[in-house]
mmCIF file with all atom_site columns, C-alpha atoms in Angstrom:
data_model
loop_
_atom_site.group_PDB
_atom_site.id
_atom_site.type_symbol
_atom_site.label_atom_id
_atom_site.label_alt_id
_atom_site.label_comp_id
_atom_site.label_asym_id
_atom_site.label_entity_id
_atom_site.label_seq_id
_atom_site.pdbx_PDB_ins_code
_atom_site.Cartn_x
_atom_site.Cartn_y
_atom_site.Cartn_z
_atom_site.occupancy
_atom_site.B_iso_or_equiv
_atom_site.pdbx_formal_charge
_atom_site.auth_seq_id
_atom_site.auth_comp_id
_atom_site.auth_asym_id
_atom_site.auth_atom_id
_atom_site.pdbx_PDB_model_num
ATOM 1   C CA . UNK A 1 1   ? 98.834  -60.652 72.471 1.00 0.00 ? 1   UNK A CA 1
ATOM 2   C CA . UNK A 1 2   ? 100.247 -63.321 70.407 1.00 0.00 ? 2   UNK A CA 1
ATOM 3   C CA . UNK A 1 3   ? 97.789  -65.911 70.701 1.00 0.00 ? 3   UNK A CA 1
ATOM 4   C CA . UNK A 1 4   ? 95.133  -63.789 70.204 1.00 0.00 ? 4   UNK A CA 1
ATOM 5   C CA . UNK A 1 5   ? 96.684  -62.716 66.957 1.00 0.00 ? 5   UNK A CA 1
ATOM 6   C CA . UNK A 1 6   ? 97.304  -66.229 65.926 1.00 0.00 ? 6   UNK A CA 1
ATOM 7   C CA . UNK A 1 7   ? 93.166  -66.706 66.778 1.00 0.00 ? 7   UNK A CA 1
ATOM 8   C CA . UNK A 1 8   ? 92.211  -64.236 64.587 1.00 0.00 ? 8   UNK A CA 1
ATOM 9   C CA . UNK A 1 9   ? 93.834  -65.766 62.055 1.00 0.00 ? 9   UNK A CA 1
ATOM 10  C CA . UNK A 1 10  ? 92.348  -69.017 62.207 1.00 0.00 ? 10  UNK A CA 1
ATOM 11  C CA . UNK A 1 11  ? 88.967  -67.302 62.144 1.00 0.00 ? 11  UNK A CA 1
ATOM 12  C CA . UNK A 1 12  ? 90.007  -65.271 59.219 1.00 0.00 ? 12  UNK A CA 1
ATOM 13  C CA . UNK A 1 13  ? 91.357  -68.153 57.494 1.00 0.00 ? 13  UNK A CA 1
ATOM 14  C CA . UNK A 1 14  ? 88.261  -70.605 58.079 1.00 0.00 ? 14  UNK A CA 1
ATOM 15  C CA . UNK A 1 15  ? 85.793  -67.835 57.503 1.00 0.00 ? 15  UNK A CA 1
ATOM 16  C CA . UNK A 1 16  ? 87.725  -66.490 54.459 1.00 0.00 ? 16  UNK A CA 1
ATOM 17  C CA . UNK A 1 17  ? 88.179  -70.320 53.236 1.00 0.00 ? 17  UNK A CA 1
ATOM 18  C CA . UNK A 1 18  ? 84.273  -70.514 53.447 1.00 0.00 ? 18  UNK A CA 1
ATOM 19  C CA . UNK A 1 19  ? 83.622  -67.598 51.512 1.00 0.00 ? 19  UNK A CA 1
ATOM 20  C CA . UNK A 1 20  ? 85.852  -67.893 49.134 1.00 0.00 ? 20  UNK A CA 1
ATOM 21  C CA . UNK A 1 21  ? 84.717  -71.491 48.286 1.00 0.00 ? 21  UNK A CA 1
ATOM 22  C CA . UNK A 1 22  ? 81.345  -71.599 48.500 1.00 0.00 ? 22  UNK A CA 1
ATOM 23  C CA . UNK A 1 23  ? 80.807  -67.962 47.059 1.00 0.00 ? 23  UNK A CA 1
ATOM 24  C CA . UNK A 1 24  ? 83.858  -67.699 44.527 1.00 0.00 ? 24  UNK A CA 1
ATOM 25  C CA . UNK A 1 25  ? 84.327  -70.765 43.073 1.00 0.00 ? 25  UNK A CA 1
ATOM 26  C CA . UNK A 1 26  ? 82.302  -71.999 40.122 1.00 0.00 ? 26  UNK A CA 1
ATOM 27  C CA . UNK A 1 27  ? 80.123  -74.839 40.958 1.00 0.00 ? 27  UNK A CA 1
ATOM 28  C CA . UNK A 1 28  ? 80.535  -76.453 37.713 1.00 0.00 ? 28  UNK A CA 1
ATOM 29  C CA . UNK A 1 29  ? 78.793  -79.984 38.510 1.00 0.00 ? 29  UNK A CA 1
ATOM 30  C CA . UNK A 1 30  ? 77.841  -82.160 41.607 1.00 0.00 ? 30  UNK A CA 1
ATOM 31  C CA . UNK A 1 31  ? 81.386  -83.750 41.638 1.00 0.00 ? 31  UNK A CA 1
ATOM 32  C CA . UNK A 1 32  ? 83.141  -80.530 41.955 1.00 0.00 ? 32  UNK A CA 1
ATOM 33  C CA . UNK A 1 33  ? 80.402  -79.590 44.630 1.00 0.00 ? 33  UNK A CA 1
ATOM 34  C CA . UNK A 1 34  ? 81.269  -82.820 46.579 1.00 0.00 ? 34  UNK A CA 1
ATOM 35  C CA . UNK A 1 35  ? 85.254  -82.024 45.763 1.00 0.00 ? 35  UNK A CA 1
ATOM 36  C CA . UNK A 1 36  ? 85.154  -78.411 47.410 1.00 0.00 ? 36  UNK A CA 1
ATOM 37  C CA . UNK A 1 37  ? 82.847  -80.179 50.117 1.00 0.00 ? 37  UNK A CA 1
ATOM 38  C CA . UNK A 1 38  ? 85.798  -82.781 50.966 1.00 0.00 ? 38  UNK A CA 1
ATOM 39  C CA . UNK A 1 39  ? 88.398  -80.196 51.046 1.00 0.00 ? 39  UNK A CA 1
ATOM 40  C CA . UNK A 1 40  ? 86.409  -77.976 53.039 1.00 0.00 ? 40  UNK A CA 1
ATOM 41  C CA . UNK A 1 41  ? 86.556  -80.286 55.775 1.00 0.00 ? 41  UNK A CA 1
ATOM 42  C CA . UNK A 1 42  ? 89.938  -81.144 55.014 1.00 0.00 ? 42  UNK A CA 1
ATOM 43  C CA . UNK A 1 43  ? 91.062  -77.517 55.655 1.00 0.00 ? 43  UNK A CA 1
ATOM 44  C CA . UNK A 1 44  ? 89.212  -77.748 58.910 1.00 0.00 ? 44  UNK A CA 1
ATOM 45  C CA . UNK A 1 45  ? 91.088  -80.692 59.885 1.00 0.00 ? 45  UNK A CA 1
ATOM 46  C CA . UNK A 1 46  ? 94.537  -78.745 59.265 1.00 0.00 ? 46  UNK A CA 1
ATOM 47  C CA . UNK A 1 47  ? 93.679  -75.944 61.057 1.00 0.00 ? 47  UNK A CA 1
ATOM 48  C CA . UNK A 1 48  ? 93.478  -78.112 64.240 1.00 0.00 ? 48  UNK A CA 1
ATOM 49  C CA . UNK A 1 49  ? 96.151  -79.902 63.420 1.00 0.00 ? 49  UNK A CA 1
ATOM 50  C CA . UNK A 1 50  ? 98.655  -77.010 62.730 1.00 0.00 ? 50  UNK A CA 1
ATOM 51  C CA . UNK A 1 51  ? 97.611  -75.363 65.640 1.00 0.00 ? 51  UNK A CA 1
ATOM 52  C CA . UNK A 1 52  ? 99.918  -77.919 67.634 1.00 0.00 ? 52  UNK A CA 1
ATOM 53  C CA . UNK A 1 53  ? 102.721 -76.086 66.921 1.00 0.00 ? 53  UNK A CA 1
ATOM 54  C CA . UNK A 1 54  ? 100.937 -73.041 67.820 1.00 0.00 ? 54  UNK A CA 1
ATOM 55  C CA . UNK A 1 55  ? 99.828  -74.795 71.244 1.00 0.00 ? 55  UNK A CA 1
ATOM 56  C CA . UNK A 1 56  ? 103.266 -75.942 72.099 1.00 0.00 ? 56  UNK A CA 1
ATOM 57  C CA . UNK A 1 57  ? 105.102 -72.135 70.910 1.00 0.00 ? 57  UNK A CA 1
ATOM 58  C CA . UNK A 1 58  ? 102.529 -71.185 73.515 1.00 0.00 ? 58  UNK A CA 1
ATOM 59  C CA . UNK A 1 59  ? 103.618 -73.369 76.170 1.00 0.00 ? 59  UNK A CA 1
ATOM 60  C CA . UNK A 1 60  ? 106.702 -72.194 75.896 1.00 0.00 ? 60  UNK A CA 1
ATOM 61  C CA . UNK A 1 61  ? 106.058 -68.535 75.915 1.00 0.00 ? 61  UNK A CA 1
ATOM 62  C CA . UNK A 1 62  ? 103.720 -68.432 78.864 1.00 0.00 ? 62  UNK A CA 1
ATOM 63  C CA . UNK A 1 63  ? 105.195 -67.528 82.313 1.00 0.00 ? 63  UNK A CA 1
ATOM 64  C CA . UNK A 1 64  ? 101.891 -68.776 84.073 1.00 0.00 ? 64  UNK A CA 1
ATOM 65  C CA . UNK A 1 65  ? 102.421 -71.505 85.606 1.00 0.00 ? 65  UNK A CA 1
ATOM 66  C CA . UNK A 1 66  ? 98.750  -72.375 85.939 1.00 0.00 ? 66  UNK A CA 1
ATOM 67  C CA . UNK A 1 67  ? 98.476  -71.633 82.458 1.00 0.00 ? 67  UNK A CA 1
ATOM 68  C CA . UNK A 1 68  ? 101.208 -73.825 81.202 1.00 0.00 ? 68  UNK A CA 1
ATOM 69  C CA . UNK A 1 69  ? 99.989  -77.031 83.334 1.00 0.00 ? 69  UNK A CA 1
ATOM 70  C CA . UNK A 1 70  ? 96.841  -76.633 81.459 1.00 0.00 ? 70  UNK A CA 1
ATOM 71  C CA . UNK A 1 71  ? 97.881  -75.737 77.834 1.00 0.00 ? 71  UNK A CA 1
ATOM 72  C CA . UNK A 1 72  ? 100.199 -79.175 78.450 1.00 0.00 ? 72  UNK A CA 1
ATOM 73  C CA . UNK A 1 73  ? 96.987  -80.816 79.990 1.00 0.00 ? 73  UNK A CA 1
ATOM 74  C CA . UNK A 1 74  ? 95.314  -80.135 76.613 1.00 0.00 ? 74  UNK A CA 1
ATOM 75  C CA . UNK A 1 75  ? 98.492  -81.074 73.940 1.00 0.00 ? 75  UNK A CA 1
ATOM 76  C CA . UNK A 1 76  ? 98.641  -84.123 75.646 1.00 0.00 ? 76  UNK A CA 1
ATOM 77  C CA . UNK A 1 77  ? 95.101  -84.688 74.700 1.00 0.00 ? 77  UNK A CA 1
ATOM 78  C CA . UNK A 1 78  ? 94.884  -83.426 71.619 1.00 0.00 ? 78  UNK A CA 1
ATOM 79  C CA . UNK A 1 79  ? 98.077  -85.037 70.518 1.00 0.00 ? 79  UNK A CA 1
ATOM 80  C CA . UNK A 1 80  ? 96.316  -88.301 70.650 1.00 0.00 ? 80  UNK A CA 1
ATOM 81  C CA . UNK A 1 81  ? 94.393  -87.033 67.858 1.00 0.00 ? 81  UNK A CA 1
ATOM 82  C CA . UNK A 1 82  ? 96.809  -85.617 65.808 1.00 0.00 ? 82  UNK A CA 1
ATOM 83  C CA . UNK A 1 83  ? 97.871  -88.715 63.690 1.00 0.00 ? 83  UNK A CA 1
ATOM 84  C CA . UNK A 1 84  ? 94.177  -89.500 63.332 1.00 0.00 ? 84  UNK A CA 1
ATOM 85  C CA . UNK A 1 85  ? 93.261  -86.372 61.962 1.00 0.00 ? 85  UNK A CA 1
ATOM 86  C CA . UNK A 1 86  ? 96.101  -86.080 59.875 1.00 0.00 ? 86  UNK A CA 1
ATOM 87  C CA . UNK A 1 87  ? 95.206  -89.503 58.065 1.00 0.00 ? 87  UNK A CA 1
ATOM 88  C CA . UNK A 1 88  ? 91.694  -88.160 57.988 1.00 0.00 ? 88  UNK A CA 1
ATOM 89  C CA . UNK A 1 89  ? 92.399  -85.174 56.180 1.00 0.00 ? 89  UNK A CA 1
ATOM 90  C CA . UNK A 1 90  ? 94.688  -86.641 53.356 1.00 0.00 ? 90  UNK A CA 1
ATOM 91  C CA . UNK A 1 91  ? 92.304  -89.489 52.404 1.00 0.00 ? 91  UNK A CA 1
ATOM 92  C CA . UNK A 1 92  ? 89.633  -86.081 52.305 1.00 0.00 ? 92  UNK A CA 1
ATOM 93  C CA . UNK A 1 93  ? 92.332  -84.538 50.177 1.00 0.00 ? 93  UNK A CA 1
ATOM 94  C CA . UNK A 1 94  ? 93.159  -87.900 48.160 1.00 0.00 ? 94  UNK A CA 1
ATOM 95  C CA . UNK A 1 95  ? 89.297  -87.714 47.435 1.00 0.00 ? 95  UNK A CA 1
ATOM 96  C CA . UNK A 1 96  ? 89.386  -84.050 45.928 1.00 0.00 ? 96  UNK A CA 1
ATOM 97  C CA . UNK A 1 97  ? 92.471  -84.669 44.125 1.00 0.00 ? 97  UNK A CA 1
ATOM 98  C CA . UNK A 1 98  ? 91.153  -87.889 42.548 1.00 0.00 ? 98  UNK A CA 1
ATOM 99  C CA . UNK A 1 99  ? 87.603  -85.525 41.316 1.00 0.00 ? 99  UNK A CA 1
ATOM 100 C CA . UNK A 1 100 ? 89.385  -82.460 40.222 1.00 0.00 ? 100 UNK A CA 1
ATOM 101 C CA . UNK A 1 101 ? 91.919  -84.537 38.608 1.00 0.00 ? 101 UNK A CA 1
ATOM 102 C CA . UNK A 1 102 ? 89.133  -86.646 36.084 1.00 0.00 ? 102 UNK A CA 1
ATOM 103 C CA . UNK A 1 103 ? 86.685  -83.464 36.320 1.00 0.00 ? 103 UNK A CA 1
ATOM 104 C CA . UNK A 1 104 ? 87.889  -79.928 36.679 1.00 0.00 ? 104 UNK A CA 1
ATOM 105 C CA . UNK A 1 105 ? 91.664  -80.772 35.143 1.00 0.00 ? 105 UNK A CA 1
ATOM 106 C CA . UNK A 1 106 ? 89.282  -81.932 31.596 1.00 0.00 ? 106 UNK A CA 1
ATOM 107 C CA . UNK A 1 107 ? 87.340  -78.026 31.670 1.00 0.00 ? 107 UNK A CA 1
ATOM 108 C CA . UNK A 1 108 ? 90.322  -75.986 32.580 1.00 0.00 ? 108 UNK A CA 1
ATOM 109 C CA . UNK A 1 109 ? 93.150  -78.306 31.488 1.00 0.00 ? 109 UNK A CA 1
ATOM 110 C CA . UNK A 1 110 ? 95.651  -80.238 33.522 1.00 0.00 ? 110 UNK A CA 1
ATOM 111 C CA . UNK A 1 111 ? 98.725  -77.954 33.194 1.00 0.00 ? 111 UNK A CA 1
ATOM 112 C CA . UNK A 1 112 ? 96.075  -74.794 34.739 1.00 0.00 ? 112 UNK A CA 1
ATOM 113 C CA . UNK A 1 113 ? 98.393  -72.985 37.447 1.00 0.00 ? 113 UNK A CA 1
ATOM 114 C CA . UNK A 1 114 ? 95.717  -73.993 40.288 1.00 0.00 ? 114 UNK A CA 1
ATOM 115 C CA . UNK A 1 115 ? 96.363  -77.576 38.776 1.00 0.00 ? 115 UNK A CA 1
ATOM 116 C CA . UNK A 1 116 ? 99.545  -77.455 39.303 1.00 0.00 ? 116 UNK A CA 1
ATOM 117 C CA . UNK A 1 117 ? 99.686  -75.977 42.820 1.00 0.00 ? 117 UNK A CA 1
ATOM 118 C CA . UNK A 1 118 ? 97.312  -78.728 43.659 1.00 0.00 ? 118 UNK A CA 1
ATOM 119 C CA . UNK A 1 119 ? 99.863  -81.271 42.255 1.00 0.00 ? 119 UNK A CA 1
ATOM 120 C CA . UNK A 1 120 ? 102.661 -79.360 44.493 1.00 0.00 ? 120 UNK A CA 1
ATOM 121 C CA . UNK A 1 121 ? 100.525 -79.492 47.683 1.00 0.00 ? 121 UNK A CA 1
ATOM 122 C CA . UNK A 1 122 ? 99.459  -82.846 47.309 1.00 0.00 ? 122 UNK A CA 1
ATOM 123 C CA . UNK A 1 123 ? 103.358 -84.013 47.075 1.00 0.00 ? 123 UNK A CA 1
ATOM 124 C CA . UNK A 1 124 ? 104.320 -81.916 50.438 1.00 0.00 ? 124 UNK A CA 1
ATOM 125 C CA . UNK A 1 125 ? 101.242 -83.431 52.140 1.00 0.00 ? 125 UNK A CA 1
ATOM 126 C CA . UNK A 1 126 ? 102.488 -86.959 51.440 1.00 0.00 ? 126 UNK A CA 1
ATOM 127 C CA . UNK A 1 127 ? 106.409 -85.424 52.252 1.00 0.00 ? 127 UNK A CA 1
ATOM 128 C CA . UNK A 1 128 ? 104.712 -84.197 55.659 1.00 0.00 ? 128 UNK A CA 1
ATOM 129 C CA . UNK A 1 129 ? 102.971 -87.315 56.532 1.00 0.00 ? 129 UNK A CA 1
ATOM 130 C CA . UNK A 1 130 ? 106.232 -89.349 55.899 1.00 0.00 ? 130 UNK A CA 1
ATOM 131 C CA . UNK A 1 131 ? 108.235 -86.977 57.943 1.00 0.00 ? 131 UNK A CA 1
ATOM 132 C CA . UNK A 1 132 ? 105.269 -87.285 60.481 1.00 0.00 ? 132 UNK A CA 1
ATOM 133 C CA . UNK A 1 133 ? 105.583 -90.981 60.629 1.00 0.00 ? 133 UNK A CA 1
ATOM 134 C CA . UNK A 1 134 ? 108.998 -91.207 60.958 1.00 0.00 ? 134 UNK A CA 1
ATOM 135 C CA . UNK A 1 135 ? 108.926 -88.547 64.250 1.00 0.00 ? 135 UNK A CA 1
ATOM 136 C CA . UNK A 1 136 ? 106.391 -91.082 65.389 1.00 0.00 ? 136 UNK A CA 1
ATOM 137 C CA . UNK A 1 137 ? 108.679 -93.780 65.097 1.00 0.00 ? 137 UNK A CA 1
ATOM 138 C CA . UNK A 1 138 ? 111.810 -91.974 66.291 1.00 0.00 ? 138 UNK A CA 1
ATOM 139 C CA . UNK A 1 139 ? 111.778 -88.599 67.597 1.00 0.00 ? 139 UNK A CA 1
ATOM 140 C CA . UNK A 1 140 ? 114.901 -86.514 66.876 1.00 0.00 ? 140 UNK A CA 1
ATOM 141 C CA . UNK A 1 141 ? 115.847 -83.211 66.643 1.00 0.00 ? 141 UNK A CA 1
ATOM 142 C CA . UNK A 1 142 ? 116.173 -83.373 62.739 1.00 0.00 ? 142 UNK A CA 1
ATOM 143 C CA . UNK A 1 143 ? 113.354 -85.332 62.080 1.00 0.00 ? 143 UNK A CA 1
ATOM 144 C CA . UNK A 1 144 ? 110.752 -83.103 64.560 1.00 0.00 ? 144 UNK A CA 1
ATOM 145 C CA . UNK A 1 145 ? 112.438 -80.085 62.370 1.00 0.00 ? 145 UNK A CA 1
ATOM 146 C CA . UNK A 1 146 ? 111.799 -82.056 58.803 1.00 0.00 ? 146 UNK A CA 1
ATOM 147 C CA . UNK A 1 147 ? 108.077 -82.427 59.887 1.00 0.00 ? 147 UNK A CA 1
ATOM 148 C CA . UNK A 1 148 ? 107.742 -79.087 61.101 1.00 0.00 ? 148 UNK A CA 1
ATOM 149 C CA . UNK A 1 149 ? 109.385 -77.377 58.234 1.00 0.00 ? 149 UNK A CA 1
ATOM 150 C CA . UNK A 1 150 ? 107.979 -79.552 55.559 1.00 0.00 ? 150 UNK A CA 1
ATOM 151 C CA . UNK A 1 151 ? 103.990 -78.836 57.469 1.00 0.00 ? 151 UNK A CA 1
ATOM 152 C CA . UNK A 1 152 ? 104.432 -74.792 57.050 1.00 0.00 ? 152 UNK A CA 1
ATOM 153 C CA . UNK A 1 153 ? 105.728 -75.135 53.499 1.00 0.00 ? 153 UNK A CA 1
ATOM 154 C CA . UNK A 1 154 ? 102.510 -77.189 52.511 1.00 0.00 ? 154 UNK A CA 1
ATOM 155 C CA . UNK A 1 155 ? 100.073 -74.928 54.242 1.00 0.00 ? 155 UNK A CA 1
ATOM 156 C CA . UNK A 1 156 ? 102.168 -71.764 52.320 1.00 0.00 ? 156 UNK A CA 1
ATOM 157 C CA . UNK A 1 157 ? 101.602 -73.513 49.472 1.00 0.00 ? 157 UNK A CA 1
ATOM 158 C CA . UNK A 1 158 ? 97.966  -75.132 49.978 1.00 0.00 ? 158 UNK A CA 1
ATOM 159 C CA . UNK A 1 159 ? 97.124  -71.494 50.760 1.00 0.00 ? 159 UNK A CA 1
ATOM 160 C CA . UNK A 1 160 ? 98.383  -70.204 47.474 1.00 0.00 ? 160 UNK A CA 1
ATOM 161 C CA . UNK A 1 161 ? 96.405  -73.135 45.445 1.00 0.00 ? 161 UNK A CA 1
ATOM 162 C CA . UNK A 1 162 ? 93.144  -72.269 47.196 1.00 0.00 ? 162 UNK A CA 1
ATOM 163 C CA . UNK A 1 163 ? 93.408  -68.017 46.480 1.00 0.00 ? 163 UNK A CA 1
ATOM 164 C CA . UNK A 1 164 ? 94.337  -68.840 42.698 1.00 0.00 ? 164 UNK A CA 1
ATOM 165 C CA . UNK A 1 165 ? 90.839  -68.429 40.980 1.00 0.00 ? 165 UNK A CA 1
ATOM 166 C CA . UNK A 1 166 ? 89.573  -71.276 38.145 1.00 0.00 ? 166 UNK A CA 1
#
């Protein structure tokens, strides 16, 4: 029951990210076009990456056997990609930030309230990928916490910057 909750909301929240871009949002010049475009595919990319922890909660959780040898089978696989697509995604967000910043924050002014939880999300993304990094060099408990905590406070966030209308 659980993951299929969890799917629907990655459908909802791709599908309703979609929409809610590409219908929405004012297209105000090609720049901003190309800006939503990058973080489009940026939002992609986090989906699939914060489904790890999704993945692994499901490991856990399953009493199949079967089930869990091949949910691990999979992690194992996709954790190979994780850092990749992390990196991906933040040089797609670096991109959008860098537009909106010389673009949209000159129409609706730098101190706007979507501004500003751009500026916040873009701070816990780099937090996350530090606390990322250091996991990867050194797994602890603390440190496995600090990137997991610090991940679902940027997507909270990141979340609330996309639904605030220009």
């Amino acid at each position: 029951m659980f993951h299929k909750l969890w799917a629907a909301a990655n459908i909802i929240l791709l599908f309703g990210s979609i929409i809610f871009i590409w219908i929405f949002q004012p297209h105000i010049n090609t720049l901003t076009v190309i800006s939503q475009f990058l973080a489009q595919i940026a939002i992609i990319l986090f989906i699939v990456n914060l489904n790890m922890y999704f993945l692994f909660l499901l490991i856990r959780k399953t009493k199949q056997r079967t089930m869990k040898i091949r949910l691990a089978t999979f992690s194992r696989y996709l954790m190979k990609w994780h850092i990749k697509i992390a990196i991906s995604s933040a040089l797609l967000i670096a991109g959008h930030v860098i537009i909106n910043f010389m673009k949209l924050g000159r129409i609706i002014g730098y101190d706007h309230i979507k501004m500003m939880m751009g500026y916040m999300a873009f701070i816990l993304l780099q937090v996350t990928l530090i606390a990322g990094y250091l996991r990867h060099k050194k797994a602890s408990g603390f440190r496995k916490e600090f990137h997991r905590v610090t991940a679902m406070v940027f997507t909270v966030i990141f979340l609330i910057h996309l639904l605030i209308p220009l």
